[in-house]
XYZ file of N, CA, C and O in Angstrom:
776
model
N 0.845 -1.169 0.000
C 0.000 0.000 0.000
C 0.893 1.236 0.000
O 1.835 1.346 0.768
N 0.582 2.194 -0.867
C 1.385 3.406 -0.998
C 1.200 4.291 0.235
O 0.112 4.348 0.805
N 2.286 4.992 0.637
C 2.135 5.887 1.782
C 1.205 7.052 1.458
O 1.091 7.477 0.312
N 0.531 7.539 2.491
C -0.396 8.654 2.322
C 0.392 9.915 1.962
O 1.466 10.167 2.491
N -0.149 10.703 1.040
C 0.508 11.935 0.612
C 0.594 12.908 1.771
O -0.376 13.106 2.503
N 1.774 13.522 1.907
C 1.965 14.515 2.955
C 1.377 15.842 2.487
O 1.799 16.398 1.488
N 0.384 16.313 3.208
C -0.288 17.568 2.871
C -0.204 18.512 4.068
O 0.003 18.058 5.204
N -0.390 19.801 3.835
C -0.434 20.719 4.981
C -1.494 20.324 6.015
O -1.250 20.406 7.219
N -2.649 19.860 5.555
C -3.713 19.464 6.484
C -3.265 18.301 7.367
O -3.515 18.302 8.587
N -2.592 17.310 6.800
C -2.092 16.172 7.592
C -1.049 16.635 8.598
O -1.012 16.177 9.742
N -0.199 17.542 8.163
C 0.839 18.056 9.059
C 0.185 18.804 10.229
O 0.599 18.639 11.381
N -0.826 19.601 9.936
C -1.491 20.359 11.001
C -2.208 19.428 11.979
O -2.186 19.661 13.189
N -2.825 18.375 11.479
C -3.471 17.402 12.362
C -2.442 16.737 13.267
O -2.666 16.591 14.476
N -1.318 16.341 12.684
C -0.257 15.711 13.476
C 0.324 16.697 14.483
O 0.617 16.330 15.635
N 0.466 17.948 14.088
C 0.979 18.972 15.000
C 0.059 19.136 16.191
O 0.511 19.241 17.337
N -1.232 19.128 15.940
C -2.199 19.237 17.022
C -2.046 18.069 17.998
O -2.042 18.267 19.222
N -1.891 16.858 17.473
C -1.700 15.688 18.337
C -0.412 15.800 19.148
O -0.393 15.483 20.347
N 0.651 16.252 18.519
C 1.939 16.399 19.203
C 1.839 17.472 20.286
O 2.336 17.292 21.403
N 1.185 18.581 19.968
C 1.002 19.637 20.963
C 0.188 19.137 22.156
O 0.473 19.479 23.303
N -0.803 18.334 21.885
C -1.645 17.783 22.953
C -0.803 16.879 23.869
O -0.942 16.915 25.090
N 0.080 16.090 23.272
C 0.900 15.150 24.052
C 2.021 15.827 24.819
O 2.268 15.516 25.973
N 2.732 16.742 24.148
C 3.958 17.299 24.734
C 3.824 18.731 25.247
O 4.677 19.198 25.983
N 2.777 19.446 24.814
C 2.643 20.847 25.185
C 3.501 21.728 24.293
O 4.409 21.239 23.611
N 3.218 23.019 24.285
C 3.911 23.915 23.361
C 5.387 24.106 23.671
O 6.180 24.365 22.767
N 5.784 23.951 24.921
C 7.185 24.168 25.289
C 8.085 23.030 24.794
O 9.250 23.259 24.458
N 7.559 21.816 24.745
C 8.393 20.659 24.402
C 8.162 20.120 22.992
O 8.988 19.367 22.484
N 7.059 20.449 22.369
C 6.762 19.921 21.031
C 7.737 20.502 20.005
O 8.001 21.698 19.999
N 8.251 19.639 19.157
C 9.193 20.075 18.128
C 8.721 19.635 16.746
O 7.849 18.774 16.624
N 9.340 20.208 15.741
C 9.044 19.800 14.369
C 9.481 18.359 14.163
O 8.824 17.594 13.446
N 10.553 17.942 14.809
C 11.009 16.547 14.715
C 9.930 15.613 15.266
O 9.662 14.550 14.687
N 9.274 16.010 16.352
C 8.183 15.191 16.906
C 7.037 15.061 15.903
O 6.452 13.985 15.747
N 6.719 16.163 15.229
C 5.648 16.144 14.221
C 6.042 15.214 13.077
O 5.247 14.372 12.635
N 7.278 15.359 12.610
C 7.757 14.510 11.507
C 7.729 13.035 11.915
O 7.295 12.177 11.132
N 8.166 12.747 13.127
C 8.173 11.365 13.620
C 6.749 10.809 13.641
O 6.515 9.664 13.237
N 5.785 11.622 14.093
C 4.386 11.175 14.139
C 3.848 10.873 12.745
O 2.984 10.009 12.578
N 4.376 11.565 11.744
C 3.938 11.360 10.367
C 4.760 10.303 9.635
O 4.414 9.907 8.519
N 5.866 9.899 10.224
C 6.747 8.926 9.585
C 7.536 9.519 8.427
O 7.827 8.822 7.449
N 7.889 10.796 8.542
C 8.651 11.481 7.496
C 9.834 12.209 8.141
O 9.936 12.298 9.366
N 10.691 12.765 7.315
C 11.804 13.550 7.839
C 11.307 14.947 8.200
O 10.311 15.424 7.653
N 12.028 15.605 9.105
C 11.609 16.960 9.471
C 11.756 17.912 8.290
O 11.034 18.886 8.183
N 12.642 17.583 7.350
C 12.768 18.382 6.122
C 11.486 18.367 5.301
O 11.133 19.364 4.664
N 10.771 17.240 5.340
C 9.499 17.152 4.613
C 8.461 18.097 5.207
O 7.673 18.712 4.486
N 8.476 18.231 6.509
C 7.561 19.168 7.172
C 7.951 20.598 6.806
O 7.096 21.423 6.478
N 9.255 20.874 6.829
C 9.736 22.227 6.508
C 9.462 22.624 5.053
O 9.394 23.800 4.744
N 9.280 21.657 4.176
C 8.917 22.000 2.784
C 7.521 22.620 2.716
O 7.230 23.402 1.828
N 6.670 22.275 3.660
C 5.317 22.834 3.707
C 5.232 24.059 4.615
O 4.438 24.966 4.359
N 6.012 24.057 5.682
C 6.030 25.159 6.643
C 7.494 25.508 6.887
O 8.238 24.686 7.421
N 7.878 26.694 6.494
C 9.289 27.085 6.477
C 9.981 27.156 7.819
O 11.209 27.175 7.871
N 9.233 27.180 8.905
C 9.844 27.266 10.228
C 8.882 26.705 11.265
O 7.691 26.531 10.994
N 9.419 26.472 12.461
C 8.573 26.033 13.565
C 7.525 27.105 13.866
O 6.357 26.792 14.109
N 7.931 28.363 13.800
C 6.992 29.463 14.058
C 5.869 29.473 13.031
O 4.700 29.685 13.372
N 6.195 29.245 11.754
C 5.173 29.220 10.703
C 4.196 28.065 10.927
O 2.987 28.210 10.724
N 4.710 26.925 11.368
C 3.857 25.765 11.645
C 2.932 26.060 12.828
O 1.729 25.800 12.767
N 3.463 26.656 13.870
C 2.649 26.986 15.032
C 1.604 28.040 14.691
O 0.475 27.990 15.171
N 1.969 28.991 13.857
C 0.998 29.998 13.433
C -0.117 29.359 12.609
O -1.295 29.668 12.789
N 0.247 28.454 11.719
C -0.754 27.792 10.874
C -1.715 26.944 11.700
O -2.922 26.929 11.434
N -1.207 26.251 12.708
C -2.090 25.412 13.521
C -3.011 26.299 14.375
O -4.187 25.970 14.579
N -2.512 27.447 14.814
C -3.351 28.393 15.559
C -4.438 28.957 14.658
O -5.610 29.035 15.041
N -4.051 29.328 13.440
C -5.009 29.867 12.474
C -6.097 28.832 12.157
O -7.282 29.168 12.081
N -5.706 27.589 12.014
C -6.668 26.509 11.737
C -7.649 26.365 12.900
O -8.861 26.222 12.703
N -7.145 26.405 14.113
C -7.982 26.249 15.301
C -8.988 27.393 15.405
O -10.172 27.168 15.629
N -8.518 28.616 15.219
C -9.417 29.768 15.276
C -10.394 29.770 14.104
O -11.542 30.182 14.240
N -9.942 29.315 12.954
C -10.772 29.291 11.752
C -11.980 28.378 11.864
O -12.996 28.590 11.190
N -11.904 27.364 12.709
C -13.055 26.473 12.899
C -14.259 27.254 13.406
O -15.391 26.987 13.007
N -14.013 28.234 14.255
C -15.096 29.057 14.776
C -15.683 29.933 13.679
O -16.896 30.123 13.596
N -14.823 30.458 12.796
C -15.303 31.290 11.680
C -16.314 30.508 10.853
O -17.375 31.021 10.506
N -15.961 29.289 10.526
C -16.809 28.463 9.670
C -18.153 28.190 10.336
O -19.199 28.315 9.704
N -18.112 27.834 11.616
C -19.355 27.529 12.343
C -20.299 28.732 12.351
O -21.504 28.586 12.169
N -19.737 29.916 12.577
C -20.569 31.097 12.779
C -20.954 31.816 11.496
O -21.927 32.571 11.483
N -20.217 31.595 10.413
C -20.555 32.306 9.171
C -21.932 31.899 8.660
O -22.667 32.730 8.126
N -22.312 30.644 8.846
C -23.648 30.199 8.411
C -24.736 30.936 9.182
O -25.767 31.308 8.613
N -24.506 31.190 10.466
C -25.477 31.934 11.271
C -25.534 33.382 10.794
O -26.609 33.940 10.582
N -24.358 33.979 10.618
C -24.286 35.388 10.219
C -24.955 35.627 8.876
O -25.580 36.666 8.657
N -24.841 34.672 7.974
C -25.362 34.828 6.616
C -26.750 34.235 6.432
O -27.271 34.195 5.321
N -27.367 33.794 7.511
C -28.675 33.150 7.421
C -29.796 34.100 7.032
O -29.595 35.295 6.822
N -30.996 33.546 6.960
C -32.178 34.299 6.525
C -33.052 34.791 7.675
O -34.001 35.531 7.449
N -32.750 34.374 8.891
C -33.581 34.769 10.035
C -33.462 36.275 10.272
O -32.517 36.911 9.797
N -34.399 36.853 10.998
C -34.281 38.272 11.351
C -32.949 38.529 12.071
O -32.415 37.646 12.751
N -32.449 39.739 11.942
C -31.126 40.082 12.474
C -31.018 39.836 13.976
O -29.992 39.350 14.451
N -32.056 40.162 14.725
C -32.020 39.950 16.173
C -31.849 38.484 16.530
O -31.061 38.136 17.420
N -32.560 37.624 15.835
C -32.431 36.180 16.061
C -31.037 35.701 15.696
O -30.437 34.891 16.403
N -30.525 36.192 14.555
C -29.184 35.794 14.132
C -28.119 36.289 15.096
O -27.161 35.573 15.391
N -28.271 37.514 15.605
C -27.285 38.043 16.542
C -27.251 37.188 17.806
O -26.177 36.792 18.271
N -28.412 36.890 18.343
C -28.456 36.066 19.548
C -27.885 34.673 19.273
O -27.103 34.141 20.072
N -28.253 34.076 18.137
C -27.743 32.747 17.786
C -26.231 32.777 17.565
O -25.519 31.840 17.930
N -25.735 33.862 16.962
C -24.302 33.999 16.708
C -23.544 34.087 18.038
O -22.544 33.386 18.239
N -24.000 34.936 18.947
C -23.345 35.062 20.256
C -23.409 33.740 21.024
O -22.428 33.328 21.644
N -24.559 33.077 20.973
C -24.704 31.787 21.649
C -23.795 30.738 21.017
O -23.186 29.919 21.715
N -23.693 30.769 19.699
C -22.813 29.829 19.000
C -21.352 30.044 19.349
O -20.589 29.088 19.528
N -20.950 31.300 19.454
C -19.573 31.611 19.833
C -19.293 31.125 21.254
O -18.267 30.479 21.507
N -20.204 31.413 22.167
C -20.035 30.979 23.552
C -19.966 29.451 23.627
O -19.089 28.884 24.298
N -20.844 28.775 22.916
C -20.852 27.305 22.925
C -19.554 26.743 22.353
O -18.990 25.789 22.898
N -19.065 27.335 21.263
C -17.819 26.860 20.649
C -16.646 27.032 21.602
O -15.803 26.134 21.740
N -16.588 28.162 22.266
C -15.490 28.409 23.205
C -15.564 27.458 24.392
O -14.554 26.905 24.820
N -16.760 27.240 24.913
C -16.898 26.304 26.036
C -16.533 24.889 25.611
O -15.904 24.158 26.378
N -16.936 24.515 24.414
C -16.632 23.179 23.904
C -15.116 22.985 23.803
O -14.583 21.959 24.201
N -14.433 24.002 23.294
C -12.978 23.901 23.150
C -12.297 23.845 24.512
O -11.365 23.073 24.717
N -12.750 24.668 25.444
C -12.115 24.728 26.770
C -12.396 23.467 27.582
O -11.509 22.945 28.255
N -13.633 22.969 27.520
C -14.011 21.828 28.334
C -13.751 20.486 27.680
O -13.465 19.509 28.366
N -13.817 20.440 26.361
C -13.679 19.175 25.650
C -12.261 18.663 25.560
O -12.026 17.460 25.501
N -11.298 19.557 25.553
C -9.893 19.177 25.423
C -9.049 20.219 26.151
O -8.379 21.039 25.537
N -9.103 20.207 27.498
C -8.452 21.276 28.259
C -6.947 21.394 28.019
O -6.404 22.494 28.033
N -6.280 20.271 27.771
C -4.838 20.332 27.511
C -4.560 21.094 26.218
O -3.686 21.951 26.160
N -5.318 20.772 25.187
C -5.111 21.451 23.912
C -5.549 22.913 24.001
O -4.914 23.795 23.431
N -6.600 23.183 24.742
C -7.045 24.563 24.930
C -5.937 25.377 25.597
O -5.630 26.494 25.175
N -5.323 24.820 26.637
C -4.220 25.515 27.318
C -3.050 25.728 26.365
O -2.417 26.792 26.364
N -2.791 24.752 25.534
C -1.723 24.888 24.541
C -2.033 26.020 23.577
O -1.163 26.842 23.260
N -3.265 26.093 23.123
C -3.632 27.154 22.187
C -3.576 28.532 22.826
O -3.307 29.513 22.146
N -3.799 28.598 24.132
C -3.675 29.895 24.793
C -2.235 30.392 24.696
O -1.991 31.569 24.467
N -1.272 29.480 24.817
C 0.146 29.835 24.651
C 0.409 30.235 23.204
O 1.061 31.248 22.928
N -0.104 29.458 22.271
C 0.139 29.732 20.854
C -0.482 31.045 20.405
O 0.092 31.763 19.588
N -1.657 31.379 20.933
C -2.281 32.638 20.526
C -1.484 33.829 21.041
O -1.455 34.870 20.401
N -0.822 33.666 22.172
C 0.065 34.730 22.663
C 1.236 34.940 21.706
O 1.676 36.057 21.485
N 1.756 33.844 21.146
C 2.881 33.914 20.205
C 2.459 34.510 18.860
O 3.278 35.069 18.151
N 1.216 34.309 18.496
C 0.739 34.658 17.156
C -0.320 35.744 17.217
O -1.456 35.546 16.796
N 0.051 36.898 17.710
C -0.924 37.972 17.894
C -1.539 38.423 16.571
O -2.692 38.821 16.531
N -0.796 38.353 15.477
C -1.355 38.713 14.176
C -2.482 37.779 13.775
O -3.500 38.217 13.221
N -2.322 36.511 14.064
C -3.365 35.526 13.776
C -4.611 35.822 14.607
O -5.731 35.765 14.111
N -4.413 36.151 15.865
C -5.538 36.464 16.746
C -6.235 37.738 16.272
O -7.472 37.797 16.230
N -5.464 38.741 15.884
C -6.068 39.987 15.384
C -6.905 39.728 14.134
O -8.006 40.271 14.005
N -6.411 38.886 13.228
C -7.190 38.543 12.027
C -8.466 37.799 12.410
O -9.516 38.025 11.827
N -8.364 36.911 13.397
C -9.539 36.174 13.885
C -10.595 37.153 14.419
O -11.768 37.072 14.062
N -10.165 38.088 15.238
C -11.094 39.045 15.823
C -11.724 39.909 14.732
O -12.939 40.153 14.755
N -10.943 40.325 13.765
C -11.498 41.128 12.663
C -12.520 40.331 11.862
O -13.543 40.881 11.437
N -12.267 39.044 11.670
C -13.242 38.195 10.970
C -14.536 38.113 11.772
O -15.635 38.243 11.229
N -14.409 37.912 13.075
C -15.584 37.822 13.934
C -16.363 39.136 13.928
O -17.595 39.149 13.808
N -15.660 40.253 14.030
C -16.325 41.560 14.010
C -16.966 41.809 12.649
O -18.055 42.377 12.565
N -16.336 41.341 11.591
C -16.937 41.451 10.257
C -18.252 40.700 10.166
O -19.217 41.191 9.564
N -18.306 39.514 10.760
C -19.564 38.759 10.758
C -20.637 39.498 11.553
O -21.786 39.595 11.113
N -20.255 40.017 12.711
C -21.210 40.796 13.506
C -21.686 42.033 12.745
O -22.875 42.355 12.763
N -20.765 42.722 12.083
C -21.131 43.929 11.325
C -22.133 43.591 10.228
O -23.067 44.362 9.969
N -21.979 42.440 9.588
C -22.934 42.018 8.572
C -24.334 41.832 9.137
O -25.329 42.221 8.518
N -24.412 41.261 10.333
C -25.713 41.090 10.982
C -26.315 42.454 11.314
O -27.502 42.704 11.070
N -25.498 43.355 11.858
C -25.984 44.689 12.217
C -26.445 45.432 10.966
O -27.520 46.053 10.962
N -25.667 45.372 9.883
C -26.057 46.032 8.625
C -27.403 45.525 8.139
O -28.256 46.313 7.717
N -27.595 44.208 8.191
C -28.884 43.637 7.788
C -30.007 44.160 8.678
O -31.096 44.491 8.193
N -29.750 44.226 9.981
C -30.754 44.722 10.905
C -31.121 46.169 10.639
O -32.297 46.540 10.706
N -30.138 46.995 10.306
C -30.399 48.398 9.973
C -31.211 48.472 8.684
O -32.210 49.191 8.591
N -30.796 47.693 7.686
C -31.482 47.692 6.389
C -32.933 47.234 6.522
O -33.826 47.749 5.854
N -33.191 46.301 7.426
C -34.541 45.775 7.632
C -35.358 46.633 8.601
O -36.522 46.333 8.866
N -34.738 47.689 9.156
C -35.435 48.545 10.103
C -35.560 47.957 11.500
O -36.306 48.459 12.337
N -34.823 46.893 11.769
C -34.881 46.226 13.065
C -33.903 46.855 14.067
O -34.200 46.932 15.259
N -32.734 47.293 13.577
C -31.694 47.874 14.424
C -31.443 49.319 14.033
O -31.713 49.716 12.895
N -30.852 50.059 14.961
C -30.379 51.412 14.701
C -28.874 51.422 14.952
O -28.418 50.963 16.006
N -28.119 51.911 13.966
C -26.674 52.030 14.111
C -26.167 53.010 13.069
O -26.474 52.870 11.887
N -25.383 53.993 13.505
C -24.770 54.927 12.566
C -23.577 54.301 11.857
O -23.252 54.684 10.738
N -22.919 53.351 12.518
C -21.730 52.706 11.956
C -21.721 51.243 12.395
O -21.328 50.921 13.516
N -22.180 50.333 11.520
C -22.274 48.919 11.900
C -20.952 48.297 12.365
O -20.960 47.421 13.226
N -19.824 48.763 11.837
C -18.543 48.192 12.266
C -18.225 48.617 13.702
O -17.796 47.800 14.524
N -18.448 49.875 14.013
C -18.242 50.347 15.388
C -19.205 49.625 16.328
O -18.818 49.199 17.428
N -20.438 49.466 15.906
C -21.420 48.753 16.726
C -20.996 47.298 16.924
O -21.093 46.758 18.025
N -20.502 46.665 15.861
C -20.054 45.274 15.953
C -18.903 45.140 16.948
O -18.867 44.204 17.753
N -17.961 46.070 16.903
C -16.843 46.020 17.855
C -17.365 46.185 19.287
O -16.902 45.514 20.202
N -18.338 47.069 19.485
C -18.919 47.253 20.813
C -19.620 45.975 21.280
O -19.526 45.595 22.457
N -20.317 45.291 20.377
C -20.962 44.021 20.720
C -19.920 42.989 21.131
O -20.107 42.243 22.101
N -18.826 42.946 20.375
C -17.723 42.024 20.679
C -17.170 42.310 22.074
O -17.017 41.408 22.896
N -16.883 43.573 22.320
C -16.317 43.959 23.614
C -17.290 43.695 24.759
O -16.891 43.211 25.821
N -18.561 44.002 24.553
C -19.558 43.840 25.611
C -19.807 42.369 25.963
O -20.218 42.059 27.084
N -19.541 41.476 25.029
C -19.792 40.050 25.258
C -18.513 39.270 25.562
O -18.544 38.037 25.608
N -17.409 39.951 25.804
C -16.112 39.271 25.937
C -16.082 38.228 27.056
O -15.379 37.227 26.941
N -16.858 38.417 28.115
C -16.881 37.433 29.201
C -17.266 36.044 28.691
O -16.921 35.017 29.304
N -17.949 35.996 27.561
C -18.470 34.730 27.055
C -17.679 34.185 25.864
O -18.082 33.189 25.275
N -16.561 34.837 25.522
C -15.738 34.282 24.449
C -14.247 34.492 24.634
O -13.450 33.807 24.019
N -13.843 35.416 25.487
C -12.418 35.647 25.715
C -11.883 34.528 26.600
O -12.401 34.301 27.704
N -10.847 33.810 26.149
C -10.318 32.688 26.934
C -9.858 33.075 28.341
O -9.774 32.214 29.215
N -9.615 34.345 28.587
C -9.234 34.767 29.939
C -10.343 34.462 30.946
O -10.084 34.327 32.142
N -11.582 34.329 30.464
C -12.728 34.053 31.328
C -13.129 32.577 31.328
O -14.167 32.224 31.890
N -12.330 31.719 30.718
C -12.696 30.301 30.577
C -13.026 29.642 31.914
O -13.899 28.776 31.974
N -12.373 30.042 32.981
C -12.648 29.473 34.292
C -14.059 29.747 34.791
O -14.562 29.036 35.660
N -14.712 30.757 34.236
C -16.077 31.102 34.654
C -17.154 30.367 33.855
O -18.319 30.362 34.256
N -16.793 29.794 32.721
C -17.787 29.274 31.788
C -18.574 28.077 32.292
O -19.625 27.755 31.745
N -18.113 27.421 33.314
C -18.844 26.283 33.864
C -19.506 26.576 35.201
O -20.124 25.696 35.787
N -19.380 27.801 35.652
C -19.922 28.159 36.968
C -21.440 28.301 36.932
O -22.014 28.674 35.911
N -22.083 28.059 38.079
C -23.533 28.265 38.156
C -23.876 29.726 37.840
O -23.156 30.643 38.214
N -24.969 29.899 37.118
C -25.444 31.233 36.788
C -24.862 31.827 35.519
O -25.306 32.892 35.081
N -23.898 31.154 34.901
C -23.263 31.744 33.715
C -24.244 31.827 32.547
O -24.234 32.797 31.790
N -25.111 30.848 32.401
C -26.083 30.889 31.300
C -27.084 32.027 31.488
O -27.438 32.711 30.526
N -27.494 32.251 32.728
C -28.403 33.363 33.003
C -27.702 34.699 32.746
O -28.310 35.638 32.214
N -26.426 34.781 33.112
C -25.661 36.009 32.856
C -25.534 36.252 31.355
O -25.680 37.388 30.881
N -25.308 35.185 30.596
C -25.222 35.302 29.142
C -26.546 35.808 28.569
O -26.565 36.729 27.744
N -27.645 35.232 29.019
C -28.964 35.649 28.525
C -29.228 37.120 28.852
O -29.784 37.860 28.032
N -28.831 37.558 30.043
C -29.043 38.955 30.434
C -28.243 39.898 29.541
O -28.754 40.948 29.122
N -27.020 39.540 29.225
C -26.193 40.387 28.345
C -26.790 40.418 26.942
O -26.887 41.491 26.327
N -27.216 39.271 26.426
C -27.843 39.241 25.095
C -29.078 40.128 25.047
O -29.269 40.896 24.099
N -29.910 40.011 26.059
C -31.143 40.819 26.104
C -30.802 42.300 26.125
O -31.429 43.105 25.412
N -29.825 42.680 26.906
C -29.418 44.082 26.993
C -28.882 44.580 25.649
O -29.261 45.677 25.183
N -28.044 43.792 25.005
C -27.475 44.184 23.714
C -28.576 44.339 22.664
O -28.577 45.314 21.891
N -29.489 43.406 22.627
C -30.570 43.472 21.649
C -31.488 44.681 21.902
O -31.900 45.357 20.956
N -31.788 44.939 23.163
C -32.607 46.124 23.484
C -31.907 47.404 23.032
O -32.534 48.329 22.511
N -30.609 47.458 23.198
C -29.853 48.643 22.818
C -29.800 48.882 21.320
O -29.628 50.019 20.862
N -29.957 47.813 20.541
C -29.909 47.930 19.077
C -31.271 48.182 18.436
O -31.341 48.622 17.287
N -32.320 47.857 19.138
C -33.671 47.913 18.539
C -34.048 49.311 18.090
O -33.814 50.296 18.786
N -34.655 49.377 16.923
C -35.172 50.654 16.412
C -36.361 51.061 17.269
O -37.169 50.220 17.658
N -36.489 52.379 17.578
C -37.612 52.831 18.420
C -38.942 52.669 17.706
O -39.051 52.621 16.522
């Protein structure tokens, strides 16, 4: 049987497994290559450095959230429903990542610190999705906003307790769902056209 073709996607999957096992401080490109059964030079042909590989795996991890939420942002439901569903989807995705694989979540917290440009692009993508929902709401007469991008950034900032990893320790505490609902209700009331 012929060996499986080495692709960037396979390398990123193997990198994630290696990071989960060894953590970001000890994981090396040699470990990734060993997990794939190839030379470390083969990995470097796809990713020019350890930093580039770590940035790519961080981008892939953050990008999963983009994909999940873009369908909500681009949906046909009224803007208020989509905004609430989008915020709930983001909160659920973050909780799933933090609770479902805590070792990998902790590793990604280290990697996101290293790759601030990747995180900034992630946040801009998220704010872009929110701005699209706000624009639709304004166009439909459901929301009021002079600048949907500024409003989207304010929504992002106001909801940070439910998506910023710095608050991950609170996401399983009693009352967090009620707190989330209260913030959503407040945000939606603030956007509603009179």
